mmCIF file of C-alpha atoms and ligand atoms in Angstrom:
data_model
loop_
_atom_site.group_PDB
_atom_site.id
_atom_site.type_symbol
_atom_site.label_atom_id
_atom_site.label_comp_id
_atom_site.label_asym_id
_atom_site.label_seq_id
_atom_site.Cartn_x
_atom_site.Cartn_y
_atom_site.Cartn_z
ATOM 1 C CA MET A 180 16.481 23.087 -2.267
ATOM 2 C CA PRO A 181 13.376 20.985 -2.860
ATOM 3 C CA LEU A 182 10.929 21.970 -5.595
ATOM 4 C CA ASP A 183 7.975 24.103 -4.575
ATOM 5 C CA THR A 184 5.247 21.463 -4.712
ATOM 6 C CA LYS A 185 2.325 23.781 -5.413
ATOM 7 C CA VAL A 186 4.209 25.505 -8.217
ATOM 8 C CA PHE A 187 5.312 22.129 -9.608
ATOM 9 C CA VAL A 188 1.755 20.783 -9.727
ATOM 10 C CA ASN A 189 0.405 24.031 -11.156
ATOM 11 C CA ARG A 190 3.035 23.904 -13.892
ATOM 12 C CA LEU A 191 1.942 20.353 -14.693
ATOM 13 C CA ILE A 192 -1.619 21.609 -14.978
ATOM 14 C CA LYS A 193 -0.429 24.404 -17.309
ATOM 15 C CA GLU A 194 1.194 21.718 -19.435
ATOM 16 C CA HIS A 195 -2.305 20.203 -19.691
ATOM 17 C CA TYR A 196 -1.675 17.125 -17.562
ATOM 18 C CA THR A 197 -5.082 15.896 -16.475
ATOM 19 C CA HIS A 198 -4.747 12.959 -14.085
ATOM 20 C CA LEU A 199 -2.326 11.663 -11.459
ATOM 21 C CA CYS A 200 -2.668 7.874 -11.196
ATOM 22 C CA VAL A 201 -1.090 7.001 -7.875
ATOM 23 C CA VAL A 202 -0.086 4.269 -5.473
ATOM 24 C CA PRO A 203 1.311 6.269 -2.559
ATOM 25 C CA CYS A 204 4.906 6.490 -1.459
ATOM 26 C CA SER A 205 6.011 8.720 1.396
ATOM 27 C CA PHE A 206 8.604 10.343 -0.932
ATOM 28 C CA ALA A 207 5.758 11.686 -3.082
ATOM 29 C CA LYS A 208 3.479 12.513 -0.154
ATOM 30 C CA TYR A 209 3.385 16.275 -0.737
ATOM 31 C CA VAL A 210 2.729 15.998 -4.484
ATOM 32 C CA ILE A 211 -0.107 13.617 -3.621
ATOM 33 C CA ASN A 212 -1.485 16.062 -1.026
ATOM 34 C CA GLU A 213 -1.385 18.881 -3.563
ATOM 35 C CA ALA A 214 -3.039 16.702 -6.214
ATOM 36 C CA ILE A 215 -5.824 15.893 -3.744
ATOM 37 C CA ASN A 216 -6.214 19.558 -2.775
ATOM 38 C CA ASN A 217 -6.019 20.954 -6.303
ATOM 39 C CA PRO A 218 -9.322 20.768 -8.207
ATOM 40 C CA ASN A 219 -7.606 21.274 -11.571
ATOM 41 C CA ILE A 220 -5.957 17.884 -11.773
ATOM 42 C CA GLU A 221 -7.678 14.608 -11.006
ATOM 43 C CA TYR A 222 -6.182 12.408 -8.319
ATOM 44 C CA VAL A 223 -6.762 8.742 -9.200
ATOM 45 C CA PRO A 224 -5.924 6.468 -6.249
ATOM 46 C CA CYS A 225 -5.081 3.028 -7.630
ATOM 47 C CA ALA A 226 -5.196 -0.424 -6.043
ATOM 48 C CA SER A 227 -1.830 -1.374 -7.534
ATOM 49 C CA GLU A 228 0.848 -0.016 -9.814
ATOM 50 C CA ALA A 229 -0.369 -2.372 -12.555
ATOM 51 C CA VAL A 230 -3.787 -0.759 -12.249
ATOM 52 C CA ALA A 231 -2.282 2.754 -12.262
ATOM 53 C CA CYS A 232 -0.330 2.015 -15.415
ATOM 54 C CA SER A 233 -3.277 0.519 -17.297
ATOM 55 C CA ILE A 234 -5.625 3.361 -16.324
ATOM 56 C CA ALA A 235 -3.023 5.875 -17.488
ATOM 57 C CA ALA A 236 -2.660 3.980 -20.771
ATOM 58 C CA GLY A 237 -6.422 4.128 -21.301
ATOM 59 C CA LEU A 238 -6.448 7.843 -20.548
ATOM 60 C CA LYS A 239 -3.516 8.578 -22.847
ATOM 61 C CA MET A 240 -4.941 6.510 -25.698
ATOM 62 C CA SER A 241 -8.139 8.534 -25.275
ATOM 63 C CA ASP A 242 -6.370 11.887 -25.590
ATOM 64 C CA LYS A 243 -5.915 12.760 -21.911
ATOM 65 C CA LYS A 244 -2.548 13.527 -20.301
ATOM 66 C CA PRO A 245 -2.005 11.273 -17.284
ATOM 67 C CA ILE A 246 1.016 10.957 -15.014
ATOM 68 C CA VAL A 247 1.728 7.866 -12.915
ATOM 69 C CA ILE A 248 3.367 8.195 -9.491
ATOM 70 C CA VAL A 249 4.514 5.084 -7.627
ATOM 71 C CA GLN A 250 7.120 3.727 -5.236
ATOM 72 C CA SER A 251 10.162 1.875 -6.569
ATOM 73 C CA SER A 252 8.881 -1.357 -5.008
ATOM 74 C CA GLY A 253 5.835 -1.065 -7.264
ATOM 75 C CA VAL A 254 7.743 -0.668 -10.531
ATOM 76 C CA THR A 255 7.870 -4.473 -10.470
ATOM 77 C CA ASN A 256 4.067 -4.602 -10.511
ATOM 78 C CA MET A 257 3.986 -2.519 -13.699
ATOM 79 C CA GLY A 258 6.189 -4.961 -15.625
ATOM 80 C CA SER A 259 3.447 -6.697 -17.558
ATOM 81 C CA CYS A 260 1.683 -3.464 -18.506
ATOM 82 C CA ILE A 261 4.962 -1.867 -19.608
ATOM 83 C CA THR A 262 6.362 -4.768 -21.599
ATOM 84 C CA SER A 263 3.173 -6.061 -23.157
ATOM 85 C CA LEU A 264 1.040 -2.935 -23.574
ATOM 86 C CA LEU A 265 3.034 0.286 -23.421
ATOM 87 C CA LYS A 266 6.049 -0.916 -25.397
ATOM 88 C CA PRO A 267 4.377 -2.869 -28.196
ATOM 89 C CA TYR A 268 1.613 -0.317 -28.689
ATOM 90 C CA GLY A 269 3.931 2.675 -28.407
ATOM 91 C CA VAL A 270 2.021 4.301 -25.527
ATOM 92 C CA THR A 271 4.018 6.785 -23.462
ATOM 93 C CA PHE A 272 3.234 8.974 -20.467
ATOM 94 C CA PRO A 273 5.314 10.153 -17.518
ATOM 95 C CA ILE A 274 5.962 7.470 -14.914
ATOM 96 C CA LEU A 275 7.478 8.987 -11.782
ATOM 97 C CA THR A 276 8.889 6.572 -9.268
ATOM 98 C CA SER A 277 10.506 7.187 -5.943
ATOM 99 C CA TRP A 278 13.867 5.526 -5.460
ATOM 100 C CA ARG A 279 13.914 3.997 -2.013
ATOM 101 C CA THR A 280 17.409 3.663 -0.698
ATOM 102 C CA TYR A 281 18.545 1.027 1.738
ATOM 103 C CA LYS A 282 20.618 1.394 4.862
ATOM 104 C CA GLU A 283 21.085 -1.659 7.060
ATOM 105 C CA GLY A 284 19.027 -1.245 10.214
ATOM 106 C CA ASP A 285 17.335 1.897 8.959
ATOM 107 C CA SER A 286 15.278 0.791 5.960
ATOM 108 C CA GLU A 287 12.777 -1.880 5.177
ATOM 109 C CA ILE A 288 14.099 -5.107 3.786
ATOM 110 C CA GLN A 289 11.721 -4.778 0.815
ATOM 111 C CA HIS A 290 13.840 -1.959 -0.588
ATOM 112 C CA GLN A 291 17.217 -3.669 -0.429
ATOM 113 C CA HIS A 292 17.329 -5.145 -3.925
ATOM 114 C CA LEU A 293 15.996 -2.190 -5.903
ATOM 115 C CA ALA A 294 18.079 0.272 -3.911
ATOM 116 C CA THR A 295 20.848 -0.690 -6.320
ATOM 117 C CA GLN A 296 18.984 -2.455 -9.133
ATOM 118 C CA LEU A 297 16.153 -0.037 -10.021
ATOM 119 C CA PRO A 298 17.994 1.343 -13.088
ATOM 120 C CA SER A 299 18.687 -2.201 -14.345
ATOM 121 C CA LEU A 300 15.024 -3.120 -13.913
ATOM 122 C CA ILE A 301 13.985 -0.041 -15.885
ATOM 123 C CA GLU A 302 16.542 -0.928 -18.542
ATOM 124 C CA ALA A 303 15.227 -4.491 -18.722
ATOM 125 C CA TYR A 304 11.791 -3.029 -19.515
ATOM 126 C CA GLY A 305 13.397 -1.258 -22.483
ATOM 127 C CA TYR A 306 13.200 2.155 -20.803
ATOM 128 C CA GLU A 307 15.771 4.739 -19.895
ATOM 129 C CA HIS A 308 15.729 6.629 -16.631
ATOM 130 C CA THR A 309 16.266 10.202 -15.609
ATOM 131 C CA ILE A 310 16.544 11.570 -12.085
ATOM 132 C CA LEU A 311 14.195 14.492 -11.470
ATOM 133 C CA ASP A 312 16.123 17.725 -11.045
ATOM 134 C CA ASN A 313 14.835 18.831 -7.651
ATOM 135 C CA GLU A 314 16.713 22.120 -7.766
ATOM 136 C CA ASN A 315 15.429 23.594 -11.003
ATOM 137 C CA LEU A 316 11.723 23.690 -11.724
ATOM 138 C CA ASN A 317 12.040 24.349 -15.467
ATOM 139 C CA ASN A 318 14.370 21.396 -15.865
ATOM 140 C CA ALA A 319 12.058 19.221 -13.807
ATOM 141 C CA ILE A 320 9.051 20.106 -15.971
ATOM 142 C CA SER A 321 10.944 19.482 -19.195
ATOM 143 C CA GLN A 322 12.054 16.100 -17.836
ATOM 144 C CA VAL A 323 8.425 15.196 -17.145
ATOM 145 C CA ASN A 324 7.477 16.380 -20.639
ATOM 146 C CA SER A 325 10.198 14.288 -22.170
ATOM 147 C CA CYS A 326 8.897 11.215 -20.307
ATOM 148 C CA ASP A 327 5.520 11.948 -21.890
ATOM 149 C CA ASN A 328 6.914 11.191 -25.343
ATOM 150 C CA THR A 329 9.710 8.717 -24.796
ATOM 151 C CA ASN A 330 10.334 5.433 -23.020
ATOM 152 C CA THR A 331 11.824 7.098 -19.976
ATOM 153 C CA ILE A 332 10.984 6.643 -16.307
ATOM 154 C CA CYS A 333 11.624 9.582 -14.019
ATOM 155 C CA ILE A 334 13.135 8.822 -10.626
ATOM 156 C CA LEU A 335 12.315 10.920 -7.559
ATOM 157 C CA LYS A 336 14.833 11.284 -4.791
ATOM 158 C CA LYS A 337 13.879 11.745 -1.159
ATOM 159 C CA ASP A 338 12.965 15.279 -0.065
ATOM 160 C CA SER A 339 12.418 16.520 -3.632
ATOM 161 C CA PHE A 340 9.296 18.512 -2.726
ATOM 162 C CA THR A 341 8.308 21.150 -0.196
ATOM 163 C CA LYS A 342 5.729 20.352 2.438
ATOM 164 C CA VAL A 343 2.036 20.657 1.568
ATOM 165 C CA ALA A 344 -0.635 19.788 4.114
ATOM 166 C CA LEU A 345 -3.941 18.295 3.111
ATOM 167 C CA ASP A 346 -6.827 20.747 3.147
ATOM 168 C CA GLU A 347 -9.035 20.247 6.186
ATOM 169 C CA LYS A 348 -11.896 18.810 4.134
ATOM 170 C CA HIS A 349 -9.697 15.923 2.940
ATOM 171 C CA ILE A 350 -8.492 14.878 6.400
ATOM 172 C CA ILE A 351 -10.023 11.642 7.643
ATOM 173 C CA ASP A 352 -11.478 11.716 11.129
ATOM 174 C CA LEU A 353 -11.192 8.287 12.724
ATOM 175 C CA SER A 354 -11.378 9.566 16.291
ATOM 176 C CA LYS A 355 -14.611 7.714 17.005
ATOM 177 C CA TYR A 356 -12.965 4.353 16.319
ATOM 178 C CA ILE A 357 -10.820 2.342 18.701
ATOM 179 C CA PRO A 358 -7.149 2.302 17.637
ATOM 180 C CA ARG A 359 -5.758 -0.905 16.141
ATOM 181 C CA SER A 360 -3.407 -1.411 19.112
ATOM 182 C CA LYS A 361 -6.349 -2.351 21.359
ATOM 183 C CA TYR A 362 -7.324 -5.210 19.044
ATOM 184 C CA LEU A 363 -3.736 -6.372 18.660
ATOM 185 C CA ILE A 364 -3.220 -6.394 22.437
ATOM 186 C CA ASN A 365 -6.309 -8.548 22.660
ATOM 187 C CA LEU A 366 -4.894 -11.041 20.142
ATOM 188 C CA ASN A 367 -1.631 -11.071 22.071
ATOM 189 C CA GLU A 368 -3.459 -12.020 25.271
ATOM 190 C CA LYS A 369 -5.451 -14.793 23.663
ATOM 191 C CA PHE A 370 -2.740 -16.364 21.533
ATOM 192 C CA LYS A 371 0.411 -15.746 23.560
ATOM 193 C CA ASP A 372 2.815 -18.659 23.583
ATOM 194 C CA THR A 373 0.727 -20.651 21.048
ATOM 195 C CA GLN A 374 1.826 -21.934 17.649
ATOM 196 C CA THR A 375 -0.866 -19.916 15.820
ATOM 197 C CA LEU A 376 0.894 -17.964 13.107
ATOM 198 C CA PHE A 377 0.174 -14.242 12.668
ATOM 199 C CA ILE A 378 1.182 -12.686 9.367
ATOM 200 C CA GLY A 379 1.329 -8.881 9.386
ATOM 201 C CA THR A 380 1.073 -6.993 6.128
ATOM 202 C CA THR A 381 3.444 -4.366 4.834
ATOM 203 C CA GLY A 382 2.682 -0.943 6.168
ATOM 204 C CA ASN A 383 1.844 -0.117 9.716
ATOM 205 C CA THR A 384 -0.058 -3.317 10.403
ATOM 206 C CA ALA A 385 3.101 -5.410 10.789
ATOM 207 C CA ARG A 386 4.890 -2.595 12.602
ATOM 208 C CA GLU A 387 2.160 -2.341 15.181
ATOM 209 C CA MET A 388 2.078 -6.120 15.624
ATOM 210 C CA TYR A 389 5.728 -5.926 16.601
ATOM 211 C CA SER A 390 4.914 -3.406 19.349
ATOM 212 C CA PHE A 391 1.583 -4.753 20.556
ATOM 213 C CA MET A 392 1.875 -8.506 20.006
ATOM 214 C CA PRO A 393 5.242 -9.351 21.571
ATOM 215 C CA ASP A 394 4.242 -12.832 22.741
ATOM 216 C CA THR A 395 2.624 -14.355 19.656
ATOM 217 C CA ASN A 396 4.234 -16.211 16.769
ATOM 218 C CA ASN A 397 4.516 -13.395 14.206
ATOM 219 C CA PHE A 398 5.801 -13.069 10.665
ATOM 220 C CA TYR A 399 6.285 -9.466 9.569
ATOM 221 C CA MET A 400 5.898 -9.258 5.826
ATOM 222 C CA ALA A 401 7.609 -5.935 5.214
ATOM 223 C CA GLY A 402 7.169 -6.069 1.444
ATOM 224 C CA ASN A 403 5.278 -8.069 -1.186
ATOM 225 C CA MET A 404 2.333 -5.739 -0.677
ATOM 226 C CA GLY A 405 -0.926 -7.499 -1.493
ATOM 227 C CA GLY A 406 0.514 -10.971 -1.053
ATOM 228 C CA ALA A 407 -0.257 -11.661 2.598
ATOM 229 C CA LEU A 408 -3.432 -13.667 2.126
ATOM 230 C CA SER A 409 -1.736 -15.871 -0.462
ATOM 231 C CA LEU A 410 1.301 -16.356 1.770
ATOM 232 C CA GLY A 411 -1.072 -17.369 4.536
ATOM 233 C CA LEU A 412 -2.944 -19.652 2.145
ATOM 234 C CA GLY A 413 0.246 -21.515 1.276
ATOM 235 C CA SER A 414 1.127 -21.891 4.913
ATOM 236 C CA SER A 415 -2.340 -23.045 5.911
ATOM 237 C CA MET A 416 -2.373 -25.547 3.011
ATOM 238 C CA ALA A 417 0.777 -26.925 4.596
ATOM 239 C CA GLY A 418 -1.171 -27.460 7.812
ATOM 240 C CA LYS A 419 -0.604 -24.329 9.873
ATOM 241 C CA LYS A 420 -3.280 -22.380 11.697
ATOM 242 C CA VAL A 421 -2.929 -18.844 10.362
ATOM 243 C CA PHE A 422 -4.230 -15.346 11.032
ATOM 244 C CA VAL A 423 -3.444 -12.586 8.548
ATOM 245 C CA CYS A 424 -3.666 -9.027 9.873
ATOM 246 C CA GLY A 425 -4.104 -6.745 6.880
ATOM 247 C CA GLY A 426 -4.707 -3.105 5.963
ATOM 248 C CA ASP A 427 -7.333 -1.789 3.564
ATOM 249 C CA ALA A 428 -4.782 -0.733 0.927
ATOM 250 C CA GLU A 429 -2.910 -4.033 1.108
ATOM 251 C CA PHE A 430 -6.194 -5.946 0.891
ATOM 252 C CA VAL A 431 -7.030 -4.627 -2.570
ATOM 253 C CA MET A 432 -3.574 -4.623 -4.138
ATOM 254 C CA HIS A 433 -3.740 -8.210 -5.408
ATOM 255 C CA MET A 434 -7.340 -8.949 -4.617
ATOM 256 C CA GLY A 435 -7.291 -11.846 -7.078
ATOM 257 C CA GLY A 436 -5.679 -13.843 -4.271
ATOM 258 C CA LEU A 437 -9.083 -13.939 -2.592
ATOM 259 C CA THR A 438 -10.578 -15.850 -5.475
ATOM 260 C CA THR A 439 -7.850 -18.467 -5.295
ATOM 261 C CA ALA A 440 -8.036 -18.716 -1.510
ATOM 262 C CA GLY A 441 -11.814 -19.153 -1.597
ATOM 263 C CA ARG A 442 -11.403 -22.414 -3.511
ATOM 264 C CA TYR A 443 -9.659 -23.957 -0.479
ATOM 265 C CA ASN A 444 -12.219 -22.774 2.059
ATOM 266 C CA HIS A 445 -12.906 -26.231 3.480
ATOM 267 C CA GLU A 446 -9.345 -27.479 3.538
ATOM 268 C CA ILE A 447 -7.548 -24.871 5.636
ATOM 269 C CA ASP A 448 -7.618 -22.914 8.886
ATOM 270 C CA LEU A 449 -6.995 -19.283 8.008
ATOM 271 C CA THR A 450 -8.576 -16.093 9.304
ATOM 272 C CA TYR A 451 -8.080 -12.755 7.551
ATOM 273 C CA ILE A 452 -8.602 -9.737 9.808
ATOM 274 C CA LEU A 453 -8.978 -6.604 7.739
ATOM 275 C CA PHE A 454 -8.070 -3.507 9.761
ATOM 276 C CA ASP A 455 -9.782 -0.726 7.841
ATOM 277 C CA ASN A 456 -8.427 2.705 8.742
ATOM 278 C CA GLU A 457 -9.527 4.147 5.374
ATOM 279 C CA SER A 458 -5.945 5.152 4.705
ATOM 280 C CA ASN A 459 -2.409 4.259 3.692
ATOM 281 C CA LYS A 460 -1.136 5.017 7.175
ATOM 282 C CA SER A 461 2.500 4.191 6.578
ATOM 283 C CA THR A 462 3.024 6.310 3.458
ATOM 284 C CA GLY A 463 1.558 9.516 4.856
ATOM 285 C CA GLY A 464 -2.026 8.666 5.739
ATOM 286 C CA GLN A 465 -3.497 9.243 2.290
ATOM 287 C CA ASN A 466 -7.160 8.351 2.017
ATOM 288 C CA THR A 467 -7.622 5.041 0.178
ATOM 289 C CA TYR A 468 -10.919 6.345 -1.213
ATOM 290 C CA GLN A 469 -12.480 2.891 -0.939
ATOM 291 C CA LYS A 470 -15.770 3.774 0.709
ATOM 292 C CA HIS A 471 -17.503 2.290 -2.329
ATOM 293 C CA LEU A 472 -16.200 -1.151 -1.360
ATOM 294 C CA ASP A 473 -18.111 -3.604 0.765
ATOM 295 C CA TYR A 474 -15.170 -5.680 2.008
ATOM 296 C CA ILE A 475 -17.359 -8.178 3.794
ATOM 297 C CA ASN A 476 -19.424 -8.976 0.729
ATOM 298 C CA ILE A 477 -16.340 -9.102 -1.495
ATOM 299 C CA ALA A 478 -14.894 -11.736 0.836
ATOM 300 C CA LYS A 479 -18.233 -13.544 1.068
ATOM 301 C CA SER A 480 -18.702 -13.758 -2.670
ATOM 302 C CA SER A 481 -15.138 -15.057 -3.038
ATOM 303 C CA GLY A 482 -16.078 -18.051 -0.895
ATOM 304 C CA LEU A 483 -14.882 -16.927 2.538
ATOM 305 C CA ASP A 484 -16.820 -17.573 5.699
ATOM 306 C CA VAL A 485 -17.475 -14.012 6.871
ATOM 307 C CA PHE A 486 -18.662 -12.296 10.025
ATOM 308 C CA THR A 487 -21.325 -10.116 8.475
ATOM 309 C CA GLU A 488 -21.125 -7.108 10.817
ATOM 310 C CA LEU A 489 -18.429 -4.461 10.786
ATOM 311 C CA ILE A 490 -16.536 -4.728 14.099
ATOM 312 C CA VAL A 491 -16.092 -1.534 16.109
ATOM 313 C CA THR A 492 -15.711 -2.778 19.669
ATOM 314 C CA VAL A 493 -13.101 -4.957 21.359
ATOM 315 C CA GLU A 494 -15.914 -6.981 23.006
ATOM 316 C CA ASP A 495 -17.363 -8.006 19.631
ATOM 317 C CA PHE A 496 -13.868 -8.611 18.333
ATOM 318 C CA THR A 497 -13.120 -10.997 21.203
ATOM 319 C CA LYS A 498 -16.356 -12.898 20.649
ATOM 320 C CA ILE A 499 -15.840 -13.402 16.950
ATOM 321 C CA ILE A 500 -12.166 -14.298 17.325
ATOM 322 C CA ASP A 501 -13.156 -16.948 19.893
ATOM 323 C CA LYS A 502 -15.749 -18.306 17.485
ATOM 324 C CA PHE A 503 -13.403 -18.346 14.494
ATOM 325 C CA ASP A 504 -10.646 -19.873 16.616
ATOM 326 C CA SER A 505 -12.839 -22.815 17.470
ATOM 327 C CA LYS A 506 -13.592 -23.887 13.897
ATOM 328 C CA SER A 507 -11.490 -24.364 10.792
ATOM 329 C CA GLY A 508 -12.098 -22.940 7.322
ATOM 330 C CA LEU A 509 -11.269 -19.682 5.581
ATOM 331 C CA LYS A 510 -12.707 -16.901 7.704
ATOM 332 C CA PHE A 511 -12.931 -13.125 7.357
ATOM 333 C CA LEU A 512 -13.718 -10.230 9.632
ATOM 334 C CA CYS A 513 -13.492 -6.513 9.098
ATOM 335 C CA VAL A 514 -12.559 -4.131 11.912
ATOM 336 C CA LYS A 515 -12.969 -0.398 11.540
ATOM 337 C CA CYS A 516 -10.091 1.060 13.514
ATOM 338 C CA GLY A 517 -8.592 4.362 14.538
ATOM 339 C CA VAL A 518 -4.994 5.442 14.290
ATOM 340 C CA ASP A 519 -2.185 4.825 16.793
ATOM 341 C CA GLU A 520 0.961 6.891 17.164
ATOM 342 C CA GLU A 521 3.804 5.719 14.899
ATOM 343 C CA THR A 522 5.555 2.676 16.315
ATOM 344 C CA PRO A 523 9.091 1.458 15.511
ATOM 345 C CA ARG A 524 9.876 -0.948 12.696
ATOM 346 C CA PRO A 525 10.738 -4.465 13.788
ATOM 347 C CA PRO A 526 14.522 -4.828 13.601
ATOM 348 C CA LEU A 527 16.002 -6.538 10.567
ATOM 349 C CA LYS A 528 17.164 -9.625 12.401
ATOM 350 C CA ILE A 529 13.580 -10.259 13.515
ATOM 351 C CA VAL A 530 12.073 -9.582 10.091
ATOM 352 C CA LYS A 531 14.613 -11.538 8.114
ATOM 353 C CA VAL A 532 13.391 -15.060 8.705
ATOM 354 C CA ASN A 533 12.473 -17.392 5.874
ATOM 355 C CA LYS A 534 10.433 -19.937 7.778
ATOM 356 C CA LEU A 535 6.915 -19.576 9.030
HETATM 357 C C1 LIG B 118 4.182 -2.779 -4.334
HETATM 358 C C2 LIG B 118 4.167 -1.686 -3.320
HETATM 359 N N1 LIG B 118 3.544 -0.537 -3.604
HETATM 360 C C3 LIG B 118 3.529 0.478 -2.696
HETATM 361 C C4 LIG B 118 4.146 0.322 -1.497
HETATM 362 C C5 LIG B 118 4.155 1.453 -0.495
HETATM 363 N N2 LIG B 118 3.299 1.166 0.626
HETATM 364 C C6 LIG B 118 3.759 0.585 1.741
HETATM 365 S S1 LIG B 118 2.586 0.375 2.884
HETATM 366 C C7 LIG B 118 1.430 1.111 1.916
HETATM 367 C C8 LIG B 118 0.032 1.364 2.384
HETATM 368 C C9 LIG B 118 -0.453 0.406 3.378
HETATM 369 O O1 LIG B 118 -1.743 0.785 3.746
HETATM 370 P P1 LIG B 118 -2.707 -0.237 4.464
HETATM 371 O O2 LIG B 118 -2.570 -1.585 3.869
HETATM 372 O O3 LIG B 118 -4.063 0.334 4.472
HETATM 373 O O4 LIG B 118 -2.095 -0.348 5.921
HETATM 374 P P2 LIG B 118 -1.858 0.789 7.025
HETATM 375 O O5 LIG B 118 -0.435 1.252 6.850
HETATM 376 O O6 LIG B 118 -2.862 1.862 6.815
HETATM 377 O O7 LIG B 118 -2.045 0.073 8.290
HETATM 378 C C10 LIG B 118 1.970 1.490 0.689
HETATM 379 C C11 LIG B 118 1.214 2.146 -0.400
HETATM 380 C C12 LIG B 118 4.785 -0.921 -1.238
HETATM 381 N N3 LIG B 118 5.404 -1.177 -0.101
HETATM 382 N N4 LIG B 118 4.782 -1.888 -2.165
#
């Protein structure tokens, strides 16, 4: 029996927890929905797990009671914060991580290593782990409380929480935007059977490329979230013509990569297409809450050659892709897109290539 999510979150509130610092994982989707719905705990969407951990440390050191929720793949990102801030300064708060399992053919390649090694990673950080009791609420709450005072990371198993839908007011309406598939089909037409390399970022971007760009030269980066631009930079420095198709959550995860890439503006041929659907589509569609960001100006001030208008039509998309295709440099365009139906993951044998 999964834990009743609303009761679980309300018990956390009763225990005076104040903030949930989160990078979404589908395993924690319903806790995240409840945290967004519930006005008595603050949902803090974070660009990366490193960011989540540092914000939580700042909150805890300032007498608040934060909880961090992340995916196992992101525990790696927290390594520096854990080993060089939390441990030496004796800062503790509950860190809840999903534990993504791995089944050949059924799971993403990014989860293979930690599917067995997550406990060893936690141990290497000098922490212990406990698996959240998803059958007994009182036990679960006391486990979270114990993580608040000790170096213990709490692991969440799949299906630990009952379903909670987002309240209507938090649901994003993207119906006025053209779905991403239409833009990808357009790229497929233009670049089919060419050597131009398309890198798709983790999440639904790469998945949809597999369905809608069958004839282009694609690399599906199902993992290393936030690293796609830098992967593309390396490849373009080696002489390849590269397009990176990214999502808005992936774009910000390691945004420092932009500043490095910008330095090589005049030496490479790389175009970053940001597909902004305002959400983490692949982990449950949570809002990224990034309306405060001006992606185009962020890219511009990092030294990229940007198309200054937000793209909302396939006609404009085609024009600007043609223009960017005909000149080299480090180029950036931002497409506001709607949401397609879920598409299948590319099969492992297609993903698992180590050459671009
Ligand atoms: C380091 C790390 N943290 C979290 C995740 C879980 N995760 C996978 S995809 C994704 C969101 C992707 O959203 P976006 O980049 O906007 O693309 P979309 O799926 O919306 O197209 C998240 C949070 C992950 N794979 N790796």
